[in-house]
Amino acid sequence: MSDVSDWWQTSIIDMEPGRIALRGKPIQDLIGHISFAQMIWFLVRGDKPTQAQAHLFEAALVAAVDHGPQAPSIATARMAVTCGLPLNNAMASAVNMLGDVHGGAGEQAVTLYHFVETRSGDLGNALDEWISTQGKILPGFGHRFHTPTDPRAPRLMALVQDAVDDGACDGRFMKIATDIEAELMRRKGKPVPMNIDGATAVIYAELGFAPPLARGLFCLSRSVGILAHAWEQSQQGGRNKGPTPPSYRWTYTGARNE
Amino acid sequence: MSDVSDWWQTSIIDMEPGRIALRGKPIQDLIGHISFAQMIWFLVRGDKPTQAQAHLFEAALVAAVDHGPQAPSIATARMAVTCGLPLNNAMASAVNMLGDVHGGAGEQAVTLYHFVETRSGDLGNALDEWISTQGKILPGFGHRFHTPTDPRAPRLMALVQDAVDDGACDGRFMKIATDIEAELMRRKGKPVPMNIDGATAVIYAELGFAPPLARGLFCLSRSVGILAHAWEQSQQGGRNKGPTPPSYRWTYTGARNE
Amino acid sequence: MSDVSDWWQTSIIDMEPGRIALRGKPIQDLIGHISFAQMIWFLVRGDKPTQAQAHLFEAALVAAVDHGPQAPSIATARMAVTCGLPLNNAMASAVNMLGDVHGGAGEQAVTLYHFVETRSGDLGNALDEWISTQGKILPGFGHRFHTPTDPRAPRLMALVQDAVDDGACDGRFMKIATDIEAELMRRKGKPVPMNIDGATAVIYAELGFAPPLARGLFCLSRSVGILAHAWEQSQQGGRNKGPTPPSYRWTYTGARNE
Amino acid sequence: MSDVSDWWQTSIIDMEPGRIALRGKPIQDLIGHISFAQMIWFLVRGDKPTQAQAHLFEAALVAAVDHGPQAPSIATARMAVTCGLPLNNAMASAVNMLGDVHGGAGEQAVTLYHFVETRSGDLGNALDEWISTQGKILPGFGHRFHTPTDPRAPRLMALVQDAVDDGACDGRFMKIATDIEAELMRRKGKPVPMNIDGATAVIYAELGFAPPLARGLFCLSRSVGILAHAWEQSQQGGRNKGPTPPSYRWTYTGARNE
């Protein structure tokens, strides 16, 4: 019969009164010695990144912090503080939004890259197969706003190339992603550019993070913008702010049988 | 009459198709050039930290990442993934927990330090006054587990001292916090040590962050442990895990009038 | 030393394999025999309402279910499903919004009524004292949209009057609320009508619910509208919908020092 | 180009100052005239249930309100209030947990019933096909605690039978569910009884609710227990309560390379 102390098991943290060890390291030996980004990598994976890996990893975290009050996550955070929520609750409501379509798409993009890798040499068929089961919207590609190019994607790809040159990764997933981009251009006759989910997914895949972690790391990154906007909104004031001014409502499409 | 485009206002981000600027800087000039911790500071405040400020800031972020499956935030994250939640939703439920008593206490601790500062020279009366309106549990002090000392606090205070020596801050709030610790020792006859909320609050106060940001930054920091534990739990499997094994339940204290 | 089985204690539910009792009653004797509204009352309080109490209680629950996509809670739910969230997560993000300013104000309104009751006979001074410590926006009164009258408030007050006639409550808090309304009219020279938080707070106070339960019950009630809108949005489709169409952004008020 | 007032469209609610109509009915004509359960049905679907339908619907809502502090949703709610969260935030964190494995399984159970229906006459092959793509744990069947029988399931099935007799539904999905139960018994040689998700899913399927609504309605129902437990915990006090007493921790399984 299972014992209570066995119910939760972890290799992340060990403690006794006066002692905390993370992944086997006393916490006081980590504080002041590793960067926040290195700590993220270390706590999630258990190993430490090389300098070049850390640099690339940090670029992905920096790139996705914000996309403005038009993004559902940021809008939610701003509305939340006008409803009287403190920052932890505002951040929670906002991070919750980062599902399959918004931010969480990074997870699907890594999965797509892995899938294409297993069909190497045959991108066209791989995409057809993916689309037949997953639908025609490829995760990580296309943007309704940043056309033709999301400025974050080429910058991130340049840093992946630097990392390849430094031996931090081998560029395999960057090639897959840019091949997909080219194939989409060919099929559609117009650019369907890599978006922020697709570009950071390249980096997370190159660095060996499992697909769900692309979503988790996006959440960490976007939490920064969420915090900044929630805080700014709280300084501006405003009570119970909906999406638009009270004078703008919505279109009613229902019955009028009163 | 207010226009829709005026409804949301921000000085954090500006964009047009193909262009994103954060605090006035093109995002491609930030990616690869500033660390994740620097980006947090920059996006939340709008200025950039000095090297010494960034080092101290990063120490606070690193220190609070985790406190094990016994912490309500971490327990929630682990239970969440066994309920089938993806990482964004697990992280949201967990971050939501960082309220006034758990993690959110950093906000109150900064407020306490500011309050004591306004009563400078008279700590005893300041504490009496605080306690008379806010209750006898001082935010940021005392730990039910780490007695006599939370190992993170002295390490963080040593780094604050380094930062004072480097001119990154003036040590005013460190003095207030250690004075409070000494006064509590005198009053109680036993240590009521600075805890992680109290210690990181010293750093955030020294660096000029407003009280609510101590809570917000704690949320960013603890999100790392939340992600690591949620991910580890998802690798372990487990379905619908409650706080204890199903064979352990709870004490029923109610009516038996069936 | 505390035992694990003592750690959680409840008088709400007792079980063993094959047996579930709520407040001492076997669940199979409740299912099919009490209404959902009666179950809410029974589970939260442990007693059962009279028919007249249940009728009034149900009116409050029915009244607050929805206030349209302009309400932050409803907007959040709708945005959430366009981000790919299933209904449980969409509902959670939305319910989270019901803080001090939005919905949670019912809790403060009950507190206000209790406060005024302790100053009976002197409403003017009671309001002055409340305003001096809590600020000039009285919880439960005023509406930026429904002027001069929120149609839900007079209907609910008529039902409270019916309940007084039926002996289900004594009308004490209805009198306080309508006195406040009259006093505000006198002070401002224009109506500051009781809103939905203020009106449902009258009912919850009349029925003896503690202030925080006014908030909790509002959350149950509004969850209905949240679910309805989340479901309708999922039927409409839409991906990653922000507050306004992508062509409408926001006003940028920050630096342009790029 | 889309206009802002077109961005959100709904047939649920219409308003102008002083007027609110839900599904075309003035709200003051609904308040006091329909039950809370009827309002749930009306707002979500737009039609009104017959008396017999409402009775069966209400039974499903009543049945799922609580499963004790051992359920992750309830445990989360109780921990949340000890972290200082008000009821709206505690409820949100808890409802968020009702994912694919916990509560959300009702959605999958309805889907399973619909799937089996399309393979009518061939249950064995239908289950084999389902299991080959969805895995061997059938949603809605099996309980680690209530063996051999969850007391809620037979009571709910008896009410479905009553409803069939009253012409409120045709019993088709009840037959499918009990056939699945029998087939599982045959295959496993021991009972794999219908659980609360499976039993309420029968009702929601019989009443014509789409699969995701089984999840959404479960969330409404369980929100009641969540509220009751959160409130009870707040009355008990307790600060920062983790899953087990602080003296019980967890098993550390990681490196000790300090």
PDB file of C-alpha atoms in Angstrom, chain A residues 9-170:
ATOM      1  CA  GLN A   9       8.164  12.129  -6.136  1.00  0.00           C
ATOM      2  CA  THR A  10      10.558  14.605  -7.687  1.00  0.00           C
ATOM      3  CA  SER A  11      14.130  14.838  -8.791  1.00  0.00           C
ATOM      4  CA  ILE A  12      13.924  18.625  -8.964  1.00  0.00           C
ATOM      5  CA  ILE A  13      14.126  19.681  -5.346  1.00  0.00           C
ATOM      6  CA  ASP A  14      15.165  18.237  -2.033  1.00  0.00           C
ATOM      7  CA  MET A  15      14.938  19.967   1.318  1.00  0.00           C
ATOM      8  CA  GLU A  16      15.162  19.713   5.039  1.00  0.00           C
ATOM      9  CA  PRO A  17      14.931  22.571   7.523  1.00  0.00           C
ATOM     10  CA  GLY A  18      17.611  25.068   6.593  1.00  0.00           C
ATOM     11  CA  ARG A  19      18.636  23.276   3.391  1.00  0.00           C
ATOM     12  CA  ILE A  20      17.269  23.551  -0.159  1.00  0.00           C
ATOM     13  CA  ALA A  21      18.914  21.761  -3.070  1.00  0.00           C
ATOM     14  CA  LEU A  22      17.789  22.153  -6.679  1.00  0.00           C
ATOM     15  CA  ARG A  23      18.785  19.279  -8.951  1.00  0.00           C
ATOM     16  CA  GLY A  24      21.295  18.348  -6.250  1.00  0.00           C
ATOM     17  CA  LYS A  25      22.877  21.792  -5.933  1.00  0.00           C
ATOM     18  CA  PRO A  26      22.525  23.853  -2.741  1.00  0.00           C
ATOM     19  CA  ILE A  27      20.437  26.855  -3.680  1.00  0.00           C
ATOM     20  CA  GLN A  28      22.879  29.317  -2.153  1.00  0.00           C
ATOM     21  CA  ASP A  29      25.494  28.096  -4.645  1.00  0.00           C
ATOM     22  CA  LEU A  30      23.161  28.848  -7.539  1.00  0.00           C
ATOM     23  CA  ILE A  31      21.930  32.286  -6.439  1.00  0.00           C
ATOM     24  CA  GLY A  32      24.238  34.910  -7.877  1.00  0.00           C
ATOM     25  CA  HIS A  33      26.072  32.353 -10.001  1.00  0.00           C
ATOM     26  CA  ILE A  34      23.663  31.479 -12.773  1.00  0.00           C
ATOM     27  CA  SER A  35      21.437  33.683 -14.866  1.00  0.00           C
ATOM     28  CA  PHE A  36      17.661  33.487 -14.753  1.00  0.00           C
ATOM     29  CA  ALA A  37      17.612  31.929 -18.222  1.00  0.00           C
ATOM     30  CA  GLN A  38      20.200  29.325 -17.166  1.00  0.00           C
ATOM     31  CA  MET A  39      18.090  28.534 -14.113  1.00  0.00           C
ATOM     32  CA  ILE A  40      15.061  27.939 -16.334  1.00  0.00           C
ATOM     33  CA  TRP A  41      17.017  25.462 -18.446  1.00  0.00           C
ATOM     34  CA  PHE A  42      18.616  23.815 -15.388  1.00  0.00           C
ATOM     35  CA  LEU A  43      15.414  23.371 -13.413  1.00  0.00           C
ATOM     36  CA  VAL A  44      13.377  22.101 -16.337  1.00  0.00           C
ATOM     37  CA  ARG A  45      16.002  19.704 -17.741  1.00  0.00           C
ATOM     38  CA  GLY A  46      18.541  19.002 -15.016  1.00  0.00           C
ATOM     39  CA  ASP A  47      21.609  19.780 -17.119  1.00  0.00           C
ATOM     40  CA  LYS A  48      23.281  23.106 -17.773  1.00  0.00           C
ATOM     41  CA  PRO A  49      23.464  24.764 -21.187  1.00  0.00           C
ATOM     42  CA  THR A  50      26.715  25.718 -22.853  1.00  0.00           C
ATOM     43  CA  GLN A  51      27.321  29.437 -23.333  1.00  0.00           C
ATOM     44  CA  ALA A  52      26.195  29.237 -26.955  1.00  0.00           C
ATOM     45  CA  GLN A  53      23.124  27.211 -26.098  1.00  0.00           C
ATOM     46  CA  ALA A  54      22.213  29.661 -23.348  1.00  0.00           C
ATOM     47  CA  HIS A  55      22.561  32.565 -25.765  1.00  0.00           C
ATOM     48  CA  LEU A  56      20.198  31.019 -28.284  1.00  0.00           C
ATOM     49  CA  PHE A  57      17.760  29.938 -25.588  1.00  0.00           C
ATOM     50  CA  GLU A  58      17.680  33.447 -24.161  1.00  0.00           C
ATOM     51  CA  ALA A  59      16.953  34.913 -27.601  1.00  0.00           C
ATOM     52  CA  ALA A  60      13.811  32.782 -27.870  1.00  0.00           C
ATOM     53  CA  LEU A  61      12.657  33.857 -24.429  1.00  0.00           C
ATOM     54  CA  VAL A  62      13.289  37.516 -25.210  1.00  0.00           C
ATOM     55  CA  ALA A  63      11.533  37.404 -28.592  1.00  0.00           C
ATOM     56  CA  ALA A  64       8.072  36.334 -27.454  1.00  0.00           C
ATOM     57  CA  VAL A  65       7.456  38.625 -24.482  1.00  0.00           C
ATOM     58  CA  ASP A  66       4.761  40.801 -26.012  1.00  0.00           C
ATOM     59  CA  HIS A  67       2.424  41.327 -28.916  1.00  0.00           C
ATOM     60  CA  GLY A  68       0.308  44.183 -27.662  1.00  0.00           C
ATOM     61  CA  PRO A  69      -3.165  44.740 -26.184  1.00  0.00           C
ATOM     62  CA  GLN A  70      -4.681  43.176 -29.296  1.00  0.00           C
ATOM     63  CA  ALA A  71      -3.371  39.745 -28.264  1.00  0.00           C
ATOM     64  CA  PRO A  72      -6.000  37.932 -26.190  1.00  0.00           C
ATOM     65  CA  SER A  73      -3.470  37.156 -23.442  1.00  0.00           C
ATOM     66  CA  ILE A  74      -2.469  40.803 -23.032  1.00  0.00           C
ATOM     67  CA  ALA A  75      -6.052  42.060 -23.330  1.00  0.00           C
ATOM     68  CA  THR A  76      -7.098  39.657 -20.602  1.00  0.00           C
ATOM     69  CA  ALA A  77      -4.356  40.851 -18.282  1.00  0.00           C
ATOM     70  CA  ARG A  78      -5.334  44.481 -18.757  1.00  0.00           C
ATOM     71  CA  MET A  79      -9.043  43.838 -18.291  1.00  0.00           C
ATOM     72  CA  ALA A  80      -8.263  41.763 -15.198  1.00  0.00           C
ATOM     73  CA  VAL A  81      -6.608  44.567 -13.282  1.00  0.00           C
ATOM     74  CA  THR A  82      -9.522  46.873 -14.071  1.00  0.00           C
ATOM     75  CA  CYS A  83     -11.721  44.227 -12.415  1.00  0.00           C
ATOM     76  CA  GLY A  84      -9.693  44.662  -9.243  1.00  0.00           C
ATOM     77  CA  LEU A  85      -7.440  41.621  -9.567  1.00  0.00           C
ATOM     78  CA  PRO A  86      -3.933  41.676  -8.117  1.00  0.00           C
ATOM     79  CA  LEU A  87      -1.080  40.789 -10.435  1.00  0.00           C
ATOM     80  CA  ASN A  88      -0.904  37.063  -9.668  1.00  0.00           C
ATOM     81  CA  ASN A  89      -4.535  36.571 -10.654  1.00  0.00           C
ATOM     82  CA  ALA A  90      -4.256  38.825 -13.691  1.00  0.00           C
ATOM     83  CA  MET A  91      -1.210  36.885 -14.850  1.00  0.00           C
ATOM     84  CA  ALA A  92      -2.983  33.558 -14.295  1.00  0.00           C
ATOM     85  CA  SER A  93      -6.040  34.498 -16.342  1.00  0.00           C
ATOM     86  CA  ALA A  94      -3.759  35.691 -19.119  1.00  0.00           C
ATOM     87  CA  VAL A  95      -1.378  32.716 -19.183  1.00  0.00           C
ATOM     88  CA  ASN A  96      -4.390  30.424 -19.233  1.00  0.00           C
ATOM     89  CA  MET A  97      -5.199  31.835 -22.700  1.00  0.00           C
ATOM     90  CA  LEU A  98      -2.021  30.497 -24.269  1.00  0.00           C
ATOM     91  CA  GLY A  99      -3.744  27.429 -25.677  1.00  0.00           C
ATOM     92  CA  ASP A 100      -3.493  25.522 -28.930  1.00  0.00           C
ATOM     93  CA  VAL A 101      -4.166  28.562 -31.081  1.00  0.00           C
ATOM     94  CA  HIS A 102      -2.412  31.379 -29.181  1.00  0.00           C
ATOM     95  CA  GLY A 103       1.127  30.675 -28.047  1.00  0.00           C
ATOM     96  CA  GLY A 104       0.468  27.025 -27.398  1.00  0.00           C
ATOM     97  CA  ALA A 105       0.935  26.584 -31.131  1.00  0.00           C
ATOM     98  CA  GLY A 106       4.668  26.402 -30.471  1.00  0.00           C
ATOM     99  CA  GLU A 107       4.123  22.911 -29.102  1.00  0.00           C
ATOM    100  CA  GLN A 108       2.358  21.845 -32.273  1.00  0.00           C
ATOM    101  CA  ALA A 109       5.054  23.459 -34.398  1.00  0.00           C
ATOM    102  CA  VAL A 110       7.795  21.401 -32.738  1.00  0.00           C
ATOM    103  CA  THR A 111       5.634  18.325 -33.264  1.00  0.00           C
ATOM    104  CA  LEU A 112       5.249  19.277 -36.926  1.00  0.00           C
ATOM    105  CA  TYR A 113       9.025  19.653 -37.324  1.00  0.00           C
ATOM    106  CA  HIS A 114       9.617  16.275 -35.701  1.00  0.00           C
ATOM    107  CA  PHE A 115       7.002  14.746 -37.954  1.00  0.00           C
ATOM    108  CA  VAL A 116       8.555  16.221 -41.080  1.00  0.00           C
ATOM    109  CA  GLU A 117      11.958  14.975 -39.925  1.00  0.00           C
ATOM    110  CA  THR A 118      10.695  11.398 -39.852  1.00  0.00           C
ATOM    111  CA  ARG A 119       9.614  11.825 -43.491  1.00  0.00           C
ATOM    112  CA  SER A 120      12.909  13.365 -44.497  1.00  0.00           C
ATOM    113  CA  GLY A 121      13.419  13.873 -48.158  1.00  0.00           C
ATOM    114  CA  ASP A 122       9.734  14.114 -48.833  1.00  0.00           C
ATOM    115  CA  LEU A 123       8.404  17.377 -47.516  1.00  0.00           C
ATOM    116  CA  GLY A 124       5.451  17.580 -49.877  1.00  0.00           C
ATOM    117  CA  ASN A 125       4.027  14.247 -48.839  1.00  0.00           C
ATOM    118  CA  ALA A 126       4.766  14.963 -45.186  1.00  0.00           C
ATOM    119  CA  LEU A 127       2.755  18.179 -45.325  1.00  0.00           C
ATOM    120  CA  ASP A 128      -0.085  16.487 -47.179  1.00  0.00           C
ATOM    121  CA  GLU A 129      -0.208  13.763 -44.552  1.00  0.00           C
ATOM    122  CA  TRP A 130      -0.115  16.261 -41.695  1.00  0.00           C
ATOM    123  CA  ILE A 131      -2.861  18.394 -43.264  1.00  0.00           C
ATOM    124  CA  SER A 132      -5.087  15.377 -43.870  1.00  0.00           C
ATOM    125  CA  THR A 133      -5.172  14.572 -40.162  1.00  0.00           C
ATOM    126  CA  GLN A 134      -4.504  17.911 -38.464  1.00  0.00           C
ATOM    127  CA  GLY A 135      -6.166  20.433 -40.732  1.00  0.00           C
ATOM    128  CA  LYS A 136      -4.827  22.939 -43.181  1.00  0.00           C
ATOM    129  CA  ILE A 137      -3.624  25.613 -40.785  1.00  0.00           C
ATOM    130  CA  LEU A 138       0.000  24.711 -40.161  1.00  0.00           C
ATOM    131  CA  PRO A 139       1.079  25.618 -36.629  1.00  0.00           C
ATOM    132  CA  GLY A 140       3.834  28.222 -36.611  1.00  0.00           C
ATOM    133  CA  PHE A 141       3.157  29.644 -40.060  1.00  0.00           C
ATOM    134  CA  GLY A 142       1.066  32.563 -41.197  1.00  0.00           C
ATOM    135  CA  HIS A 143       0.167  35.823 -39.570  1.00  0.00           C
ATOM    136  CA  ARG A 144      -2.926  37.921 -40.098  1.00  0.00           C
ATOM    137  CA  PHE A 145      -1.042  41.071 -39.185  1.00  0.00           C
ATOM    138  CA  HIS A 146       2.664  40.818 -39.944  1.00  0.00           C
ATOM    139  CA  THR A 147       2.699  40.457 -43.679  1.00  0.00           C
ATOM    140  CA  PRO A 148       4.854  39.665 -45.446  1.00  0.00           C
ATOM    141  CA  THR A 149       7.305  39.154 -42.599  1.00  0.00           C
ATOM    142  CA  ASP A 150       7.217  38.942 -38.837  1.00  0.00           C
ATOM    143  CA  PRO A 151      10.386  40.844 -37.889  1.00  0.00           C
ATOM    144  CA  ARG A 152      11.184  38.398 -35.104  1.00  0.00           C
ATOM    145  CA  ALA A 153      11.487  35.344 -37.312  1.00  0.00           C
ATOM    146  CA  PRO A 154      14.434  36.328 -39.552  1.00  0.00           C
ATOM    147  CA  ARG A 155      16.327  37.697 -36.567  1.00  0.00           C
ATOM    148  CA  LEU A 156      15.835  34.432 -34.668  1.00  0.00           C
ATOM    149  CA  MET A 157      16.855  32.382 -37.699  1.00  0.00           C
ATOM    150  CA  ALA A 158      20.054  34.443 -37.984  1.00  0.00           C
ATOM    151  CA  LEU A 159      20.815  33.569 -34.369  1.00  0.00           C
ATOM    152  CA  VAL A 160      20.156  29.891 -35.034  1.00  0.00           C
ATOM    153  CA  GLN A 161      22.669  30.125 -37.883  1.00  0.00           C
ATOM    154  CA  ASP A 162      25.186  31.688 -35.473  1.00  0.00           C
ATOM    155  CA  ALA A 163      24.521  28.831 -33.065  1.00  0.00           C
ATOM    156  CA  VAL A 164      25.100  26.285 -35.801  1.00  0.00           C
ATOM    157  CA  ASP A 165      28.404  27.992 -36.553  1.00  0.00           C
ATOM    158  CA  ASP A 166      29.252  27.803 -32.833  1.00  0.00           C
ATOM    159  CA  GLY A 167      28.331  24.130 -32.668  1.00  0.00           C
ATOM    160  CA  ALA A 168      25.423  24.723 -30.297  1.00  0.00           C
ATOM    161  CA  CYS A 169      22.987  22.938 -32.593  1.00  0.00           C
ATOM    162  CA  ASP A 170      22.982  21.418 -36.067  1.00  0.00           C
TER     163      ASP A 170
END
